[in-house]
Amino acid sequence: MTTTGVEREGAGELDRGLGTDVDAPHFQSRHGTKPRSAARSYSAALLTLGAAAIHFAATPDHVSEYLPYGIFFILLGAAQVALGVSLVVVPSRRLYSAALLGTLAVIGLWVMSRTIGLPIAPVPWRPETIAFPDFAATLLEAIACALFILHLGRRPAQRRGRVRVALTNLPALFFAPLMAFGGVGGALTPMPHAYNAAPFVAGQTSHSVADLAAIAGTETIESFTLTAGVTMTRGLQAWAYNGTVPGPELRVRQGDRVRVTLVNHLPAATSIHWHGMRVPDAMDGVAGITQDAVKPGGTFAYEFVASDAGTYWYHSHQDTSHQIARGLIGSIVVESKEAPAANVRDYSLLVHTQPGSDAIAVNGTDSLHLRAAPGDTVRLRITNAVVPGFDGAPITPVLAGVPYVMAALDGHDLNAPQRLGPERIPLGMGQRADIIFTMPNTGAVRLAGLKGTALFPWSTPATASVTIGVGLLPSVNVSSLPSFDLTRYGLPAQDAVADAPQYDVTREIVLGGAPGFRNGSFDFSDTFDGMASPYVPPIHVREGQLVRHHIVNNSPKFHPIHIHGHVFSVLAKNGRRLTGAPIHLDAVLVAPGETWDVAFKADNPGIWMLHCHVLAHASAGMNMTVNYEGIYTPYTMGTQSGNIPE
Ligand code: C2O
Ligand code: CU
């Protein structure tokens, strides 16, 4: 569009200029005629061609989104190619003027589309988000415009040698291809507009996940309202449920019917996921798979029966990596049906990162004190919601000052747990450990070893302390302690899933990573089987099947691999079967170089996420789904719906 008025008048002077002046082949005659031709600009040509390349690369995606956009991008790319060539072959002042006006118009359109939206668009007057490719193209165009102006203002009569010409064009020679590379790569691998994890297939799928809700019953109803909103904690902005980070502890009794109304007062869409709980799929809270994210001002009613006792937590599952870090987290405790023993002090400890910082906190504070008297039985329900560093390392709390038992992992009781001395308890992001002890006569114990994430290798991470009771606090040298080993703790017992002679579905999952283009920019992807979400093929299962995973960690990072709606039975670590109690987890922590074998029974129909719970890894690609036969989702992920589950 910018070359419609391309002027050809300089062309006739071309041969005259050649050989005498490399940069300005056909400036005006020396006999006083108005200067009408101009110097050629290799730099402006390179920048314009770079922008053209990005526009061509973005065409397929725009065609699929909205045909008029696709056509516009082809025309724009073609015009920019023509302009780029003309700037070298037939430069003239009129060409520079036309190029300037045309390119400014394109930049203007872009600014409009990113601020107030365009009148002719898939959704008129809705601003689009800025991504790397459109940013890169616009930057190239803006610099080109500066050069157009420069050339218009310059008398083109100077003679310039080849070396000088080469040098002045050197910056553009590097910059234009570099931006074009990034822009083209990004434009060819855009964030999907609408990706469906389990599309409806006529004749094959019959149930929507939306129909997989809790069936009516006569259970005791426990109702809560969680209002997500913006708040301030310690002078920093946070996103919180009911104004506090973490949100309120929800405590219910096993078998209760839990009703939670989510009210969204945030400036962004959100949802709630009940981490570790086997809820009906429609209540799982995953934006783009089990529901649409709740828009600002909207509400959503969650309802499920708390069938399993244990320690769980809840968190947003829309833009999860950011919304968890901002503070949208809380504990949910399901007390067992049996009447609680007397003298039990039962505390849930949500260990987390303070929003807007790298400080570590427990239940919102870096120095928590809990009450307990000598002789009291104390149950600590420790949940790791700390945002880890890039390596995904677990936290390793240590209970010092009293022997204890590991009563449960990820909410599931362990058989015949033995007493433990002080040990580091590795908890990957999302994992829980319940420990039980009797308060000693010395009066005080503490939970040590709570370290935050060091931002840089040389920085000292923040710490948090938890003390229980009053008295002389025990000291402990955390770094010298062994780590708790779940593969040989407690006593063996029956586990139908772990003891099964064979499995109906076996899927190896290789954890890795690679740099590459994804969601519109060049980045490092964390991968399942070399692929990044949403393009990791799902695991297809049928209700009733036994499904086994052989997980191999070929990456230098820790990955707590988490499944929704189901519980893994751990079979083996590094090829060796467990020798202690059966272990049931919703996330298995896989350290660099390790292999783990886990299995689950497909007994909760739906479309379920399976992802690394280091949410930076999940949003970098470590995400897939378990798809039950015959079930589809009407929801999509991507720019169209705004659902971003990671
Ligand atoms: Cu707590 Cu999909 O996760
Ligand atoms: Cu990971």
XYZ file of C-alpha atoms and ligand atoms in Angstrom:
650
model
C 0.000 0.000 0.000
C 2.940 2.295 0.540
C 4.297 1.951 -2.959
C 1.242 2.893 -4.949
C 2.765 6.234 -5.848
C 6.236 4.934 -6.513
C 8.051 7.394 -8.573
C 10.237 6.306 -11.380
C 11.754 9.563 -12.434
C 15.145 8.802 -10.953
C 15.548 5.656 -12.980
C 16.756 7.360 -16.077
C 19.694 8.817 -14.250
C 20.745 5.505 -12.874
C 23.608 4.700 -15.234
C 24.977 8.175 -14.969
C 25.470 7.800 -11.254
C 26.836 4.297 -11.222
C 30.555 4.010 -10.880
C 30.924 7.504 -9.541
C 28.985 7.382 -6.320
C 27.988 4.162 -4.734
C 25.505 5.648 -2.357
C 23.861 8.248 -4.561
C 23.615 7.009 -8.097
C 21.345 9.612 -9.586
C 21.231 12.852 -7.729
C 20.213 15.965 -9.523
C 22.117 17.481 -12.367
C 24.726 20.055 -11.543
C 23.000 22.661 -13.607
C 20.626 24.055 -11.064
C 17.535 21.926 -11.647
C 15.564 21.203 -8.506
C 16.941 18.223 -6.670
C 14.398 15.492 -7.355
C 16.245 12.266 -6.911
C 17.803 10.985 -3.743
C 20.432 8.682 -2.303
C 19.611 5.018 -2.060
C 19.166 3.698 1.431
C 20.311 0.154 1.963
C 19.482 0.413 5.653
C 15.902 1.554 5.146
C 15.516 -1.179 2.544
C 16.783 -3.858 4.939
C 14.501 -2.678 7.731
C 11.496 -2.573 5.415
C 12.230 -6.034 4.022
C 12.576 -7.332 7.592
C 9.124 -6.003 8.423
C 7.794 -7.560 5.209
C 9.184 -10.959 6.206
C 7.422 -10.774 9.564
C 4.142 -9.771 7.916
C 4.351 -12.680 5.483
C 5.138 -15.075 8.343
C 2.119 -13.807 10.278
C -0.224 -14.283 7.315
C -1.241 -17.953 7.868
C -2.169 -17.273 11.489
C -4.141 -14.187 10.486
C -5.920 -16.042 7.700
C -7.105 -18.638 10.204
C -8.152 -15.949 12.660
C -9.846 -13.463 10.353
C -9.591 -13.478 6.562
C -9.517 -9.675 6.012
C -6.469 -9.531 8.301
C -4.813 -12.270 6.258
C -5.394 -10.386 2.997
C -4.173 -7.145 4.513
C -0.971 -8.817 5.685
C -0.229 -10.278 2.248
C -0.765 -6.866 0.613
C 1.274 -5.130 3.284
C 4.139 -7.614 2.929
C 4.096 -7.271 -0.863
C 4.070 -3.459 -0.647
C 7.009 -3.525 1.731
C 8.984 -5.837 -0.561
C 8.321 -3.481 -3.472
C 9.325 -0.509 -1.357
C 12.480 -2.189 -0.080
C 13.604 -2.981 -3.633
C 12.697 0.484 -4.909
C 14.681 2.189 -2.161
C 17.783 0.641 -3.654
C 16.942 0.595 -7.330
C 14.967 3.791 -7.931
C 15.324 6.047 -4.902
C 13.798 9.473 -5.150
C 12.465 12.132 -2.866
C 8.907 11.312 -3.863
C 9.537 7.673 -3.022
C 10.863 8.651 0.406
C 7.823 10.854 1.043
C 5.445 8.103 0.015
C 7.380 5.544 2.081
C 7.255 7.794 5.111
C 3.521 8.422 4.858
C 2.688 4.801 4.126
C 4.876 3.410 6.892
C 3.567 5.944 9.398
C 0.042 4.879 8.473
C 0.943 1.232 9.134
C 2.479 2.159 12.492
C -0.607 4.208 13.293
C -2.867 1.243 12.554
C -0.741 -0.919 14.814
C -0.870 1.583 17.678
C -4.630 1.808 17.277
C -5.046 -1.979 17.250
C -3.038 -2.251 20.478
C -4.788 0.590 22.308
C -8.408 1.137 21.306
C -8.850 -1.656 18.792
C -9.797 -1.522 15.125
C -13.299 -1.056 13.701
C -12.768 -3.904 11.217
C -11.583 -6.831 13.321
C -12.794 -10.235 14.551
C -13.975 -8.332 17.623
C -14.286 -4.648 16.640
C -12.750 -2.119 19.032
C -11.074 -4.737 21.190
C -7.387 -3.939 21.750
C -5.000 -6.772 20.978
C -2.047 -7.665 23.144
C 1.462 -6.825 22.015
C 3.544 -9.835 21.057
C 7.146 -10.001 19.914
C 6.510 -10.287 16.147
C 4.295 -7.212 15.864
C 6.609 -5.314 18.188
C 9.621 -6.280 16.057
C 7.923 -5.311 12.788
C 6.874 -1.969 14.217
C 10.328 -1.252 15.565
C 11.851 -1.951 12.142
C 9.286 0.334 10.532
C 9.869 3.102 13.050
C 13.620 3.094 12.439
C 12.983 3.018 8.699
C 10.790 6.108 9.090
C 13.620 7.924 10.839
C 15.866 7.095 7.883
C 13.214 8.277 5.398
C 13.111 11.609 7.188
C 16.898 11.771 7.224
C 17.058 11.192 3.491
C 14.358 13.744 2.786
C 16.277 16.349 4.749
C 19.652 15.543 3.249
C 21.174 16.872 0.092
C 22.011 13.713 -1.741
C 24.971 15.222 -3.561
C 27.704 13.904 -1.334
C 30.031 11.355 -2.805
C 30.637 8.474 -0.539
C 33.080 5.651 -0.859
C 32.184 1.998 -0.711
C 33.761 1.537 2.728
C 31.791 4.400 4.177
C 28.584 3.069 2.651
C 29.274 -0.394 4.028
C 29.996 0.988 7.498
C 26.915 3.188 7.700
C 24.713 0.270 6.732
C 26.381 -2.211 9.074
C 24.026 -1.672 12.047
C 20.962 -2.328 9.901
C 22.672 -5.308 8.313
C 22.806 -6.988 11.714
C 19.723 -5.554 13.342
C 17.163 -6.092 10.569
C 17.857 -9.827 10.057
C 18.000 -10.400 13.814
C 14.615 -8.796 14.440
C 13.224 -10.467 11.357
C 14.444 -13.861 12.597
C 12.775 -13.373 15.979
C 9.657 -11.901 14.433
C 9.284 -14.553 11.741
C 9.925 -17.402 14.213
C 7.403 -15.933 16.618
C 4.832 -15.258 13.922
C 5.065 -18.855 12.679
C 4.522 -20.271 16.199
C 1.880 -17.993 17.689
C -0.128 -18.463 20.827
C -3.120 -20.526 19.644
C -6.379 -18.643 19.067
C -8.542 -21.508 20.212
C -7.008 -24.811 21.205
C -9.365 -27.560 22.304
C -7.855 -30.283 24.495
C -10.619 -32.776 23.627
C -12.788 -31.668 20.712
C -16.275 -32.942 20.061
C -16.230 -35.681 17.439
C -19.619 -36.572 15.965
C -20.508 -40.164 16.707
C -17.602 -40.640 19.081
C -17.899 -38.241 21.955
C -21.078 -37.988 23.913
C -20.507 -36.194 27.197
C -19.330 -32.674 27.794
C -17.092 -32.046 30.778
C -19.608 -29.353 31.715
C -22.083 -32.106 32.578
C -19.673 -33.880 34.912
C -20.843 -32.097 38.052
C -21.572 -33.342 41.555
C -24.749 -35.407 41.709
C -27.331 -34.213 44.206
C -27.190 -35.739 47.683
C -28.123 -35.245 51.285
C -24.680 -34.581 52.720
C -24.047 -31.838 55.238
C -23.492 -28.659 53.282
C -20.531 -26.411 54.038
C -20.739 -23.083 52.208
C -17.972 -20.563 51.673
C -17.480 -17.458 49.601
C -14.042 -16.655 48.243
C -13.759 -13.166 46.821
C -10.664 -12.720 44.714
C -9.464 -9.133 44.746
C -6.509 -6.816 44.818
C -5.081 -6.052 48.232
C -1.914 -4.798 49.899
C 0.339 -7.028 51.995
C 3.441 -5.575 53.633
C 3.200 -2.536 51.408
C 3.145 -4.604 48.228
C 0.264 -5.329 45.931
C -1.163 -8.830 46.105
C -4.092 -10.714 44.634
C -5.918 -12.477 47.407
C -8.966 -14.436 48.449
C -10.992 -12.483 51.003
C -8.201 -9.948 51.390
C -5.506 -12.184 52.896
C -2.537 -14.169 51.586
C -3.027 -17.041 51.944
C -6.816 -17.047 51.694
C -8.901 -18.453 54.556
C -8.333 -22.051 55.601
C -11.379 -24.055 54.562
C -11.936 -26.869 57.031
C -14.594 -29.480 56.377
C -15.431 -32.993 57.460
C -14.942 -35.982 55.196
C -18.196 -36.657 53.347
C -19.388 -33.048 53.530
C -20.787 -31.353 50.478
C -18.626 -28.302 49.913
C -20.029 -25.251 48.157
C -17.719 -22.406 47.328
C -18.789 -19.292 45.500
C -15.935 -17.586 43.725
C -16.529 -13.857 43.293
C -14.080 -12.164 40.969
C -13.162 -8.604 41.898
C -9.811 -8.830 40.137
C -8.952 -6.855 37.016
C -8.353 -10.222 35.287
C -10.182 -13.495 34.754
C -9.587 -16.257 37.299
C -10.725 -19.681 38.572
C -10.198 -22.022 41.531
C -8.668 -25.486 41.413
C -8.907 -27.881 44.366
C -5.404 -29.273 44.308
C -5.269 -32.994 45.088
C -9.006 -33.421 45.598
C -10.870 -35.927 43.485
C -13.737 -33.656 42.482
C -16.061 -34.079 39.489
C -14.384 -32.729 36.360
C -16.709 -29.740 35.919
C -15.558 -28.536 39.364
C -11.827 -28.885 38.702
C -11.377 -25.194 37.955
C -9.049 -25.408 34.960
C -9.645 -22.456 32.638
C -10.003 -23.599 29.047
C -10.527 -27.270 29.885
C -13.212 -27.630 32.565
C -14.665 -24.102 32.498
C -14.182 -20.637 31.084
C -12.153 -18.403 33.354
C -14.449 -16.214 35.453
C -14.369 -12.674 34.062
C -13.932 -9.607 36.270
C -17.208 -9.031 38.063
C -18.338 -12.618 37.488
C -19.001 -15.491 39.866
C -18.755 -19.271 39.732
C -20.283 -21.850 42.065
C -18.101 -24.843 42.868
C -19.677 -27.865 44.500
C -18.228 -31.243 45.351
C -18.287 -33.891 48.051
C -15.081 -34.051 50.078
C -14.668 -37.808 49.762
C -11.040 -38.149 50.882
C -9.762 -36.937 54.242
C -6.478 -35.093 54.131
C -4.499 -31.923 53.554
C -5.177 -30.131 50.279
C -4.944 -26.630 48.955
C -6.725 -24.428 46.507
C -5.383 -21.994 43.973
C -6.226 -20.211 40.765
C -5.869 -22.276 37.599
C -6.020 -19.376 35.149
C -2.665 -17.815 34.292
C -1.608 -20.034 37.168
C 2.086 -19.248 37.226
C 1.365 -15.566 37.813
C -1.818 -15.787 39.871
C -0.330 -18.208 42.419
C 2.734 -15.996 42.801
C 0.462 -12.998 43.321
C -1.229 -14.714 46.253
C -4.299 -16.632 45.057
C -3.722 -19.639 47.325
C -5.259 -21.191 50.441
C -5.459 -24.401 52.486
C -8.360 -26.808 52.497
C -8.391 -29.477 55.182
C -10.735 -32.439 55.108
C -10.891 -33.898 58.616
C -11.431 -37.607 58.813
C -14.888 -38.980 59.596
C -13.745 -40.444 62.881
C -14.139 -38.146 65.861
C -10.858 -36.334 66.479
C -8.883 -37.464 69.512
C -8.801 -35.112 72.470
C -5.816 -32.806 72.903
C -4.959 -32.714 69.237
C -3.755 -29.412 67.954
C -4.223 -29.516 64.231
C -2.497 -26.775 62.235
C -2.285 -26.267 58.511
C 0.925 -24.524 57.465
C 0.862 -23.120 53.979
C 4.457 -22.300 53.103
C 4.514 -19.740 50.313
C 6.260 -16.852 48.644
C 5.212 -13.365 49.694
C 3.572 -11.703 46.697
C 5.823 -9.262 44.911
C 9.004 -10.508 46.590
C 11.196 -13.557 47.037
C 10.525 -13.725 50.782
C 9.231 -16.988 52.210
C 6.339 -17.046 54.654
C 4.131 -19.488 56.487
C 0.453 -18.544 56.647
C 1.393 -15.006 55.664
C 4.188 -14.367 58.173
C 7.917 -15.070 58.349
C 7.771 -15.833 62.071
C 4.815 -17.952 63.009
C 4.172 -19.041 66.545
C 1.762 -21.878 67.348
C 0.358 -22.803 70.708
C 0.807 -26.230 72.261
C 1.385 -27.482 75.800
C 3.622 -30.385 76.854
C 1.749 -33.633 76.271
C -0.435 -32.242 73.499
C -0.561 -34.135 70.243
C 0.306 -31.790 67.389
C -0.469 -32.362 63.740
C 1.276 -30.076 61.266
C -0.122 -30.106 57.764
C 2.689 -28.621 55.693
C 1.931 -27.515 52.142
C 4.602 -26.232 49.786
C 3.249 -23.344 47.737
C 6.642 -21.641 47.399
C 7.440 -20.397 43.916
C 10.732 -22.168 43.252
C 13.692 -21.001 41.221
C 14.221 -22.085 37.629
C 15.549 -25.448 38.827
C 12.237 -26.256 40.565
C 14.005 -27.370 43.738
C 11.821 -28.535 46.631
C 11.703 -26.960 50.074
C 13.174 -29.129 52.832
C 11.634 -28.290 56.205
C 13.005 -29.999 59.322
C 11.127 -30.584 62.568
C 13.618 -30.111 65.393
C 13.308 -30.872 69.082
C 11.042 -33.897 69.125
C 10.610 -37.249 67.356
C 7.621 -37.407 65.027
C 5.898 -39.609 62.487
C 5.129 -38.877 58.878
C 1.403 -39.477 59.051
C 0.448 -38.609 55.492
C 1.870 -37.457 52.161
C -0.269 -35.407 49.774
C -3.145 -35.967 52.201
C -3.021 -39.771 52.091
C -2.280 -41.675 55.306
C 0.799 -43.878 55.463
C 0.664 -47.410 56.845
C 2.438 -48.001 60.166
C 4.641 -44.912 60.126
C 7.778 -45.188 62.279
C 9.267 -42.486 64.437
C 11.705 -40.192 62.730
C 14.526 -38.067 64.054
C 15.263 -34.708 62.531
C 15.332 -35.169 58.757
C 14.879 -32.885 55.825
C 11.462 -33.427 54.291
C 11.667 -32.755 50.540
C 8.440 -31.190 49.326
C 8.109 -30.269 45.687
C 5.870 -27.338 44.756
C 2.290 -28.402 45.545
C 3.175 -31.369 47.757
C 2.050 -31.819 51.356
C 3.381 -33.667 54.394
C 1.447 -34.255 57.625
C 3.629 -34.829 60.644
C 2.424 -35.767 64.123
C 4.259 -35.531 67.424
C 3.702 -35.162 71.141
C 4.877 -31.890 72.660
C 7.937 -32.610 74.827
C 8.369 -31.402 78.389
C 11.055 -28.987 77.229
C 8.091 -27.013 75.977
C 9.170 -25.893 72.521
C 9.931 -27.330 69.100
C 10.412 -25.678 65.793
C 10.132 -26.154 62.103
C 13.508 -25.173 60.681
C 15.057 -25.145 57.234
C 12.407 -22.923 55.649
C 14.374 -21.105 53.021
C 13.045 -19.017 50.186
C 14.283 -18.979 46.641
C 17.587 -17.233 46.016
C 17.145 -14.922 43.061
C 20.818 -15.231 42.109
C 23.341 -17.910 42.994
C 25.219 -15.413 45.164
C 22.220 -13.992 47.039
C 21.152 -15.315 50.427
C 17.602 -16.575 50.402
C 15.113 -15.268 52.952
C 14.099 -17.584 55.780
C 10.983 -18.116 57.838
C 10.612 -19.651 61.265
C 7.816 -21.595 62.888
C 7.941 -22.229 66.611
C 5.514 -24.382 68.529
C 5.052 -24.050 72.282
C 7.134 -22.003 74.726
C 10.483 -23.027 76.161
C 14.054 -23.419 75.103
C 14.163 -23.733 71.333
C 16.270 -26.602 70.037
C 19.077 -25.750 67.667
C 19.712 -27.823 64.596
C 22.236 -27.916 61.776
C 19.911 -28.472 58.879
C 22.471 -28.992 56.129
C 24.028 -32.039 57.805
C 20.729 -33.940 58.039
C 19.603 -36.840 55.864
C 16.519 -36.562 53.662
C 13.300 -38.396 54.312
C 12.979 -41.310 51.881
C 9.420 -42.247 51.025
C 10.470 -45.431 49.199
C 11.230 -47.308 52.417
C 9.101 -45.813 55.148
C 6.271 -47.518 57.029
C 5.132 -51.068 56.411
C 3.886 -52.690 53.222
C 0.146 -53.116 52.797
C -2.199 -53.946 49.984
C -2.580 -51.463 47.154
C -4.692 -52.728 44.281
C -3.133 -50.270 41.821
C 0.498 -50.775 42.846
C 0.126 -54.554 43.053
C -1.662 -54.969 39.732
C -0.023 -57.650 37.576
C -0.373 -55.498 34.490
C -1.593 -52.149 33.258
C -3.954 -51.361 30.408
C -2.154 -48.218 29.312
C 1.544 -47.474 29.742
C 2.980 -44.145 28.788
C 6.552 -43.138 29.181
C 6.988 -39.468 29.969
C 10.436 -38.046 29.300
C 11.088 -34.734 31.023
C 13.350 -32.442 29.098
C 13.736 -29.006 27.650
C 14.986 -27.128 24.638
C 15.236 -23.575 23.387
C 12.897 -22.661 20.569
C 9.967 -20.595 19.370
C 6.717 -20.994 21.277
C 3.692 -18.754 21.853
C 5.144 -16.047 19.654
C 8.657 -15.704 20.987
C 12.020 -17.389 21.337
C 12.275 -18.995 24.726
C 13.290 -22.063 26.666
C 10.599 -24.730 26.657
C 10.209 -27.405 29.306
C 8.962 -30.497 27.561
C 7.165 -33.817 27.872
C 8.619 -36.234 25.313
C 10.297 -33.337 23.553
C 7.029 -31.482 23.032
C 5.565 -28.413 24.650
C 1.922 -27.725 25.462
C -0.613 -27.463 24.007
C 0.902 -29.827 21.466
C 1.799 -32.735 23.764
C -0.460 -35.626 22.698
C -2.961 -36.521 25.435
C -3.067 -39.834 27.281
C -6.210 -41.620 26.108
C -7.917 -43.764 28.712
C -11.188 -45.575 29.203
C -13.044 -45.642 32.497
C -11.849 -48.545 34.651
C -8.420 -48.879 33.071
C -5.186 -49.032 35.017
C -2.706 -46.508 33.679
C 1.035 -46.591 34.328
C 3.622 -43.884 33.734
C 7.323 -44.404 33.488
C 8.720 -40.942 34.142
C 12.305 -40.244 33.090
C 13.957 -36.964 34.003
C 16.549 -36.074 31.385
C 16.677 -32.452 32.475
C 18.826 -30.738 35.112
C 15.712 -29.553 36.978
C 13.293 -30.927 39.591
C 9.798 -31.647 38.330
C 6.884 -32.432 40.655
C 4.594 -34.141 38.140
C 1.016 -33.530 39.203
C -2.199 -35.212 38.089
C -5.663 -33.750 38.485
C -8.672 -35.725 39.733
C -6.700 -38.893 40.489
C -4.089 -40.236 42.856
C -0.861 -41.905 41.797
C 0.291 -45.083 43.490
C 4.070 -45.017 43.469
C 5.497 -48.256 42.052
C 9.240 -47.721 41.885
C 12.035 -45.192 42.011
C 15.028 -45.669 39.699
C 13.688 -49.119 38.851
C 13.526 -50.306 42.465
C 10.145 -51.101 43.939
C 9.082 -49.492 47.192
C 9.852 -51.539 50.282
C 7.753 -49.617 52.795
C 4.167 -48.426 52.980
C 2.135 -47.871 49.829
C 2.565 -44.258 48.764
C -0.267 -42.259 47.236
C 0.529 -38.875 45.757
C -1.033 -36.358 43.437
C 2.453 -35.112 42.549
C 5.594 -37.173 42.301
C 8.827 -35.225 42.713
C 11.276 -36.309 40.017
C 14.826 -35.092 40.636
C 17.349 -34.655 37.812
C 18.397 -38.042 36.434
C 15.748 -40.018 38.311
C 13.096 -42.319 36.955
C 9.819 -43.002 38.736
C 7.057 -45.445 37.972
C 3.575 -44.472 39.066
C 0.110 -45.739 38.226
C -3.492 -44.703 38.683
C -6.929 -46.123 38.177
C -9.040 -44.248 35.636
C -12.100 -43.914 37.837
C -13.061 -40.255 37.450
C -14.244 -39.507 33.903
C -13.245 -36.180 32.419
C -10.461 -34.260 30.754
C -7.722 -33.833 33.344
C -4.504 -31.925 33.412
C -1.204 -33.633 34.039
C 1.586 -31.104 34.467
C 4.705 -30.095 36.273
C 3.744 -28.133 39.359
C 6.708 -25.829 38.999
C 4.357 -23.444 37.282
C 7.087 -21.699 35.345
C 7.837 -25.115 33.809
C 4.149 -25.734 33.169
C 3.726 -22.436 31.386
C 6.929 -23.173 29.463
C 5.295 -26.301 28.046
C 5.193 -29.108 30.642
C 1.524 -29.758 30.356
C -0.731 -32.417 28.921
C -4.112 -33.953 29.530
C -5.592 -37.320 30.390
C -8.584 -37.689 28.088
C -11.346 -40.185 28.843
C -12.946 -41.846 25.880
C -16.315 -40.382 24.968
C -15.793 -37.053 26.693
C -15.191 -33.701 25.103
C -14.703 -30.190 26.327
C -16.618 -27.225 24.919
C -13.948 -24.853 26.260
C -10.845 -23.682 24.477
C -7.521 -22.224 25.496
C -5.895 -19.333 23.707
C -6.331 -15.735 22.725
C -9.957 -16.055 21.620
C -11.381 -17.189 24.977
C -8.591 -15.667 27.068
C -8.308 -18.992 28.901
C -4.680 -19.649 29.820
C -4.650 -22.561 32.262
C -0.915 -22.380 32.912
Cu -2.055 -27.302 41.856
Cu -2.900 -28.086 37.951
O -2.474 -27.694 39.902
Cu 9.092 -28.898 36.259
